[in-house]
Short mmCIF file of C-alpha atoms in Angstrom, two decimals:
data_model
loop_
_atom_site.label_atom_id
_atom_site.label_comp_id
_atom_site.label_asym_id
_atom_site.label_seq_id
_atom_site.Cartn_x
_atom_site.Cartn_y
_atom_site.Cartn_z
CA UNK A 722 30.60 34.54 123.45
CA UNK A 723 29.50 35.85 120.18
CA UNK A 724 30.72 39.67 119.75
CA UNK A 725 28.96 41.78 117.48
CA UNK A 726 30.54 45.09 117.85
CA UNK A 727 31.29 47.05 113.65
CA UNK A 728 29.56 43.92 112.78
CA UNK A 729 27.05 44.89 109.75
CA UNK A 730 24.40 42.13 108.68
CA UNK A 731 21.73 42.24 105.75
CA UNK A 732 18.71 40.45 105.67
CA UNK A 733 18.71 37.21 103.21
CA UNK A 734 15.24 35.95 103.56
CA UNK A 735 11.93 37.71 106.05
CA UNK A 736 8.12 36.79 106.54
CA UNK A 737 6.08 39.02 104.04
CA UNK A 738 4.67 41.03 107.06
CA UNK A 739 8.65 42.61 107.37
CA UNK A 740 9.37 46.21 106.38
CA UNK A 741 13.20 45.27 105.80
CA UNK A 742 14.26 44.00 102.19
CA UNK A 743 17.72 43.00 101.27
CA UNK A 744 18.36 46.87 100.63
CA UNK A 745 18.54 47.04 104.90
CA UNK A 746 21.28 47.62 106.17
CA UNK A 747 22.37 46.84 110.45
CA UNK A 748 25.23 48.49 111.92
CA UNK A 749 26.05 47.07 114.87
CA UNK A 750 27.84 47.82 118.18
CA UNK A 751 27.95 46.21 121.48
CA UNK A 752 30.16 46.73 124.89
CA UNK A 753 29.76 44.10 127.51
CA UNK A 754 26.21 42.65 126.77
CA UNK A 755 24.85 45.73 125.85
CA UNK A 756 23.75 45.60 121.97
CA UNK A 757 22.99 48.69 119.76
CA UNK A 758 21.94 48.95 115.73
CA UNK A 759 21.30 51.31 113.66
CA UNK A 760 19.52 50.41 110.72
CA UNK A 761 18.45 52.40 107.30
CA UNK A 762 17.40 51.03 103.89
CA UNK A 763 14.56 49.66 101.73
CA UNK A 764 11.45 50.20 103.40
CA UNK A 765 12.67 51.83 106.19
CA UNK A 766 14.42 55.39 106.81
CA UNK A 767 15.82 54.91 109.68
CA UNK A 768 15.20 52.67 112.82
CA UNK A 769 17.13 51.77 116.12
CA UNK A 770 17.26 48.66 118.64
CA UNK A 771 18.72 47.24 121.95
CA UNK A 772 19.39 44.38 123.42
CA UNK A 773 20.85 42.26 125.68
CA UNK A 774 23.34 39.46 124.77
CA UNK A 775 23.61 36.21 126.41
CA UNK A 776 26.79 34.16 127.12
CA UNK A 777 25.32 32.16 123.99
CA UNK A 778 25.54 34.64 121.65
CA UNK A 779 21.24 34.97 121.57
CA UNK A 780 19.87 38.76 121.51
CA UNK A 781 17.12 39.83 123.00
CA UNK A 782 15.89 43.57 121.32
CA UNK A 783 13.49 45.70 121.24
CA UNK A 784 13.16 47.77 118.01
CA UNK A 785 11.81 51.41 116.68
CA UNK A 786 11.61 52.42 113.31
CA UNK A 787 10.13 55.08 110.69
CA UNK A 788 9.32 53.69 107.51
CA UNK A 789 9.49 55.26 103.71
CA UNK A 790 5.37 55.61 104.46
CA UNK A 791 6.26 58.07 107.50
CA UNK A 792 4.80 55.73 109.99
CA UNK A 793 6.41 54.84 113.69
CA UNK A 794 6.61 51.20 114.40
CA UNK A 795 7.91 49.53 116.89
CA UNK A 796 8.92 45.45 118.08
CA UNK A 797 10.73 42.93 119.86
CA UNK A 798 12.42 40.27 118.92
CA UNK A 799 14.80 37.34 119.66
CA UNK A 800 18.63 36.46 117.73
CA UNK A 801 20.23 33.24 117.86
CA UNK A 802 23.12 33.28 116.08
CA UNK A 803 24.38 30.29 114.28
CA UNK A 804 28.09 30.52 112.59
CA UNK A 805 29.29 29.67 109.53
CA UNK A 806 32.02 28.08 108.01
CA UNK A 807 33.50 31.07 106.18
CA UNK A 808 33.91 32.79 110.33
CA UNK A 809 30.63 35.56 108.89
CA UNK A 810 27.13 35.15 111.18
CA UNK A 811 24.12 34.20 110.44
CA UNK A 812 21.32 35.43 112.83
CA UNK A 813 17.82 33.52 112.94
CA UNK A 814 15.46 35.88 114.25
CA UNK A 815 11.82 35.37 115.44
CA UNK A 816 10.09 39.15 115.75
CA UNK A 817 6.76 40.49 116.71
CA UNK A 818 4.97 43.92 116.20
CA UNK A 819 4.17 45.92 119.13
CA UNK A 820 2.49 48.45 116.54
CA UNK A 821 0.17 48.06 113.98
CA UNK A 822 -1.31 44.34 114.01
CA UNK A 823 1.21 43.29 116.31
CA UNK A 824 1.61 40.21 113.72
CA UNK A 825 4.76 38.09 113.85
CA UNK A 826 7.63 36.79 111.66
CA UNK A 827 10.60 35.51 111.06
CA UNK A 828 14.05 36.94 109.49
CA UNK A 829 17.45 35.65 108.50
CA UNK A 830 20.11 38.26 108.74
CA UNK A 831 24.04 37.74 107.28
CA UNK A 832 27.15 39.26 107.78
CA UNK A 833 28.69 40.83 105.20
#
């Protein structure tokens, strides 16, 4: 099982319709299956998620954040982490808006 607790990741690539840049950063913790993040950077001032882990190492979150624009918005999305030869991970993530036009995307996140 994948453990992601004082792990930090950045994204490395996003659809256009994502408010995080590479300036993003995700601190995050987890005990038993239970994931946490707090995230800050770029476009966004501060947001928050949880999720569940699976035995596989795959996250399923739900996300709130308030952007540099002062607006609330809010998602879900799905992790499945792939790892890489240097031991860091690499999560693929497919998201969706629950706010705004409730458009969806897809992100890469590293370790660093």
């Amino acid at each position: 099982m994948f453990n992601y607790n004082n792990k930090t990741f950045k994204p490395v690539s996003g659809s256009q319709n994502s408010e995080t840049t590479q300036e993003t950063l995700f601190l995050y913790q987890q005990e038993d299956n239970v994931l946490t993040s707090t995230y800050w950077g770029g476009n966004i001032r501060q947001g928050h998620l949880i999720g569940l882990v699976a035995k596989n190492g795959c996250i399923d979150m739900r996300y709130h954040q308030i952007n540099t624009d002062g607006k609330l918005m809010t998602g879900t999305c799905f992790s499945k982490p792939e790892l890489l030869p240097n031991g860091k991970i690499r999560l693929h993530e497919t998201w969706q808006w629950t706010s705004g036009d409730c458009s969806k995307g897809h992100s890469i996140l590293e370790e660093i």
